[in-house]
CSV table of C-alpha atoms in Angstrom, one decimal:
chain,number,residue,atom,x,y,z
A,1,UNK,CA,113.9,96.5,122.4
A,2,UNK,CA,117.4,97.3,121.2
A,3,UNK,CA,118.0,99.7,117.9
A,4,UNK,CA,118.7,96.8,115.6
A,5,UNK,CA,115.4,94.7,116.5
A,6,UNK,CA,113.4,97.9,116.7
A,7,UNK,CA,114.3,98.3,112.9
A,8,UNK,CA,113.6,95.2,111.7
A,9,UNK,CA,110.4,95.0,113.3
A,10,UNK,CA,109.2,98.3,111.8
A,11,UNK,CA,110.7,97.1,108.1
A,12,UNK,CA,109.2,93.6,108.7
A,13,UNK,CA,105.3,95.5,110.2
A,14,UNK,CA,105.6,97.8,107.1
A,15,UNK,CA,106.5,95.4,104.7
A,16,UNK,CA,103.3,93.2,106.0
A,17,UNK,CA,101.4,96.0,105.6
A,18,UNK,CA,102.3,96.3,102.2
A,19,UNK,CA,101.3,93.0,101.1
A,20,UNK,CA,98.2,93.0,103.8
A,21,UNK,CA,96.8,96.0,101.0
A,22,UNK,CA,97.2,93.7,98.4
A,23,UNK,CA,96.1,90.6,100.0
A,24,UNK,CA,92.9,92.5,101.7
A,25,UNK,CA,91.9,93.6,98.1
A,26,UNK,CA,91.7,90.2,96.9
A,27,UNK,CA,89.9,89.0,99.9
A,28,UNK,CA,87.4,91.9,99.8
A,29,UNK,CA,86.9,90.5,95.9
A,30,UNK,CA,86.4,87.2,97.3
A,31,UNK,CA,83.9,87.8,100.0
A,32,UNK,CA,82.0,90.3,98.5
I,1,UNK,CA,119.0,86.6,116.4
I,2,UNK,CA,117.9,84.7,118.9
I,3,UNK,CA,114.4,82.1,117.8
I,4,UNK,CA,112.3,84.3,120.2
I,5,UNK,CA,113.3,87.2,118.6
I,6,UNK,CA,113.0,86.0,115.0
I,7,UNK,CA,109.4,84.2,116.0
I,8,UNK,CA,108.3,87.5,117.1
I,9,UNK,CA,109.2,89.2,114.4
I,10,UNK,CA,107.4,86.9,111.8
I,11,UNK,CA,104.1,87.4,114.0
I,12,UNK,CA,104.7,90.8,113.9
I,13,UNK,CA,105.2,90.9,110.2
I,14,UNK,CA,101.9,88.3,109.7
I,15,UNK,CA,99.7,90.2,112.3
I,16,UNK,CA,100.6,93.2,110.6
I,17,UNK,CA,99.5,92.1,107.3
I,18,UNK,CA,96.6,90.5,108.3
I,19,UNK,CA,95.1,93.8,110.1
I,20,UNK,CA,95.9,95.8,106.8
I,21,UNK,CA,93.7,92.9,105.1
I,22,UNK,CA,91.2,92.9,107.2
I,23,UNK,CA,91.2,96.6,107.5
I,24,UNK,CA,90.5,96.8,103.8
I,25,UNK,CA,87.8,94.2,104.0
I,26,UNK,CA,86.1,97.1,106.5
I,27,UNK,CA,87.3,100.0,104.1
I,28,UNK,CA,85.6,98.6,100.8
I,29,UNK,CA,82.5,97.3,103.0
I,30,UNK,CA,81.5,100.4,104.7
I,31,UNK,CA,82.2,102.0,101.2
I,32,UNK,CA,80.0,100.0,99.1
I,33,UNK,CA,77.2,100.7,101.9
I,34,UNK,CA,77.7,104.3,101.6
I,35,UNK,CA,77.2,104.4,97.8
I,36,UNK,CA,74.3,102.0,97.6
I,37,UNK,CA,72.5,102.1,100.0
I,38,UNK,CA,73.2,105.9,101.4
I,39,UNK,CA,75.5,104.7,104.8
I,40,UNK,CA,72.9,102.4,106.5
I,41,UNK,CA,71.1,99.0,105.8
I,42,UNK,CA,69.5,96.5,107.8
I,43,UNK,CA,68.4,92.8,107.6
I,44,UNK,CA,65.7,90.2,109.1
I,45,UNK,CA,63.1,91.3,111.5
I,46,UNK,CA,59.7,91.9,111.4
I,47,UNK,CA,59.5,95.2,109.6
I,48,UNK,CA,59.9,96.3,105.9
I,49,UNK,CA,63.0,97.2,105.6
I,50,UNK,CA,63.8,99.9,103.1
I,51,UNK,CA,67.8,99.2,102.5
I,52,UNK,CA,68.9,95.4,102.7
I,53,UNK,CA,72.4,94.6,103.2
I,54,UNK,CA,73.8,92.4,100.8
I,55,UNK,CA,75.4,89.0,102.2
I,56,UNK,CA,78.7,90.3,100.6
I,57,UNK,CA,79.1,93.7,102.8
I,58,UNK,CA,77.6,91.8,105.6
I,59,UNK,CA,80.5,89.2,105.3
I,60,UNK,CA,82.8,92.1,104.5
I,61,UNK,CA,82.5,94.1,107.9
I,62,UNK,CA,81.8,91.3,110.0
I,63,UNK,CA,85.0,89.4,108.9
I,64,UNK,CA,86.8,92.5,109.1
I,65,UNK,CA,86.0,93.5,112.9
I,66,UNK,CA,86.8,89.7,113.9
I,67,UNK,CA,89.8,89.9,111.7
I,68,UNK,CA,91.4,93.2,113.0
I,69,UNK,CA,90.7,92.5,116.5
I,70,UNK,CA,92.8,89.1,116.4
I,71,UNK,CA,95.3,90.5,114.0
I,72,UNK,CA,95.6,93.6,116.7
I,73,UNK,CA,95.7,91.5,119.7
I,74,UNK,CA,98.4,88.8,117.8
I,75,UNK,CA,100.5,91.9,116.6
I,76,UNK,CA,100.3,94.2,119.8
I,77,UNK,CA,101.3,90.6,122.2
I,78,UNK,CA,104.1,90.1,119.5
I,79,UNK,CA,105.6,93.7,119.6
I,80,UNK,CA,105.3,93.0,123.2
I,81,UNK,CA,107.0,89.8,123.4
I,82,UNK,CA,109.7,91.8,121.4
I,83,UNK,CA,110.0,94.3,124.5
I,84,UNK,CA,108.4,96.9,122.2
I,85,UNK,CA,105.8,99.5,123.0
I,86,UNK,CA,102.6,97.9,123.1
I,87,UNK,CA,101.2,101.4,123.7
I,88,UNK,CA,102.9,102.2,121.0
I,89,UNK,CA,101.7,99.5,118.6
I,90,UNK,CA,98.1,99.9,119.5
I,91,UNK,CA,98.1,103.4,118.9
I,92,UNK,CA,99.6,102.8,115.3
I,93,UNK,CA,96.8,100.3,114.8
I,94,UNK,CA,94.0,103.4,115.9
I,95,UNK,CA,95.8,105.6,113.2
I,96,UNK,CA,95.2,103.5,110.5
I,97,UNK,CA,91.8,102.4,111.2
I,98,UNK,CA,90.4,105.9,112.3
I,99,UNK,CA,92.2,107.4,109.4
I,100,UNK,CA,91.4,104.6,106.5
I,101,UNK,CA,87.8,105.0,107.8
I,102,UNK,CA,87.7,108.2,108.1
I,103,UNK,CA,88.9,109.6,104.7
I,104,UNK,CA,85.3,107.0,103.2
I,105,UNK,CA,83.5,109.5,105.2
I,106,UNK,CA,85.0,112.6,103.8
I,107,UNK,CA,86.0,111.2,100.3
I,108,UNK,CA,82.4,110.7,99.6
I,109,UNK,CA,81.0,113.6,101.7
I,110,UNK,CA,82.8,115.7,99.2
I,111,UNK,CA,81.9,114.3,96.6
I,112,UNK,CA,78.1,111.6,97.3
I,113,UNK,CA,76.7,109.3,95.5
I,114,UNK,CA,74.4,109.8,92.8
I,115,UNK,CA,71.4,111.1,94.0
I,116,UNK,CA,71.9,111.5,97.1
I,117,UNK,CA,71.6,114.8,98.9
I,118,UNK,CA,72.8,115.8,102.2
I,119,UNK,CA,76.5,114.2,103.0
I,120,UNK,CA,77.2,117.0,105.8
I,121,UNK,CA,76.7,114.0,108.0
I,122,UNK,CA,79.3,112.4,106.8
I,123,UNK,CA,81.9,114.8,106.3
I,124,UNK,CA,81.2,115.5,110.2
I,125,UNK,CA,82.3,112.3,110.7
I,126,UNK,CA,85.1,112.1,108.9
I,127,UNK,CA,86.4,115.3,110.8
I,128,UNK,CA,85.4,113.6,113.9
I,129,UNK,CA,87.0,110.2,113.1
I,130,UNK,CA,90.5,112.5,111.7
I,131,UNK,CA,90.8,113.7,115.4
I,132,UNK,CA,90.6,111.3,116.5
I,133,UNK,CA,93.6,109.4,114.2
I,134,UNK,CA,95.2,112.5,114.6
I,135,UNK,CA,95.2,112.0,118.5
I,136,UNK,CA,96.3,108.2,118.1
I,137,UNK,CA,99.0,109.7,116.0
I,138,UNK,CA,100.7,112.3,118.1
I,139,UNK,CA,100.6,109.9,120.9
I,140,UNK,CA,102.6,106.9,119.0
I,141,UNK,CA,105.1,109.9,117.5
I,142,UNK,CA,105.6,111.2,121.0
I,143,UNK,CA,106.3,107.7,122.2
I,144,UNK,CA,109.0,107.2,119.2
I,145,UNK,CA,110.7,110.5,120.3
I,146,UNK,CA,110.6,109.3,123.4
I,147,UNK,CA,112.5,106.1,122.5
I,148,UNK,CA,114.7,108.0,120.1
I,149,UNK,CA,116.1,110.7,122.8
I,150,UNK,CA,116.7,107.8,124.9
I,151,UNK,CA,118.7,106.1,122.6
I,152,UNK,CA,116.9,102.9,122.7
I,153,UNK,CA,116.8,102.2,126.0
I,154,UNK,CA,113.7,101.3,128.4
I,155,UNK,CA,112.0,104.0,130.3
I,156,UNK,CA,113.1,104.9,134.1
I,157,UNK,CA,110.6,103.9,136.2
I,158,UNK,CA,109.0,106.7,137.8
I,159,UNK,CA,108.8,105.4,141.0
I,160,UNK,CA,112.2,104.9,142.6
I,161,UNK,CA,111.6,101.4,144.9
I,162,UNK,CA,113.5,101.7,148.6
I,163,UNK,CA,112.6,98.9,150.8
I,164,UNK,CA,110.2,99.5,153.8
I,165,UNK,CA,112.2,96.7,156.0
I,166,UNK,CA,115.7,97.1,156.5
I,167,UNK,CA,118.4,94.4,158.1
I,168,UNK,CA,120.1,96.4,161.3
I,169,UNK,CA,123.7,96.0,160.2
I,170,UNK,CA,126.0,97.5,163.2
I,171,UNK,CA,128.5,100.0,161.8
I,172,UNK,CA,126.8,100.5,158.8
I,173,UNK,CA,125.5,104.5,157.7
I,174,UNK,CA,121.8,104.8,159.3
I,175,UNK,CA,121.9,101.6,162.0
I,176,UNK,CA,120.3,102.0,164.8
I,177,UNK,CA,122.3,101.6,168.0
């Protein structure tokens, strides 16, 4: 993986992460 | 950027989101557990049962192992499609599990539940599960060092691959005459 991509893809995973926090909180609410 | 690369990317992005979700699904499960019903419950069988899981952490930690599991396997197969570490990935994905999980056990070692008495247990645990983040940890920052020093560019191979058969050229360094 060159520089570039290997940046984006760690922005891009963080970034997911980010909003997986948020999303798995509402889901949590949801299914528990 | 190349469709490939941008497909794999969005994976990435969505797999990665999804294991966070589905890691917190885990998280709040095994949390609520701990405070109600003092880290372990059980349902159906033929005995009395003196902690019942409730349908919602049931749902909760069942949805969540699924979940992270295909969320893993999506994000580690799109970091690799990428060329990435998939070593690297997975051991990431450990952190954050062993870790998240980890700090339930010591968070509420230190300071249990109402009423309940005892938590050593769980602060063991937590110790135990720390390590072993901590281990997932220096293993994905040695990989990055390892990808920084060389600048980016894929490992040697370790073995060097000579051919066992070799064409007799006449003249050449080595031929046999």
């Amino acid at each position: 993986m060159s520089r570039a991509a290997a940046v984006i893809w760690f922005a891009i995973s963080l970034a997911g992460s980010g909003a997986g926090l948020a999303l798995g909180h509402v889901l949590a609410q949801a299914l528990k | 950027m190349s469709p490939r690369r941008s497909l794999g990317i969005a994976a990435a992005g969505v797999a990665a989101a999804g294991y966070i979700a589905f890691l917190t699904c885990i998280y709040t499960g095994m949390r609520d557990v701990m405070r109600t019903s003092g880290g372990f419950c059980a349902n159906g069988g033929p005995y009395v049962i003196a902690h019942q899981c409730s349908s919602g952490d049931v749902r909760l930690v069942v949805f969540g192992i699924l979940g992270i599991l295909v969320c893993g396997a999506v994000f580690a197969a799109a970091t690799g499609w990428l060329d990435g570490s998939v070593l690297g990935s997975g051991l990431a994905m450990w952190t954050a599990l062993f870790g998240a999980l980890g700090w339930n056990f010591i968070d509420l070692g230190l300071s249990p539940p109402h009423g309940m008495h005892g938590s050593g247990g769980w602060i063991v645990s937590g110790v135990v599960f720390w390590l072993m983040a901590l281990g997932g940890l220096a293993g994905a920052l040695a990989l990055l060092a390892g990808w920084i020093r060389r600048g980016g560019r894929p490992e040697e191979p370790e073995f060097a691959v000579t051919p066992l058969v070799r064409a007799n050229v006449p003249g050449s360094p080595g031929a046999f005459t």
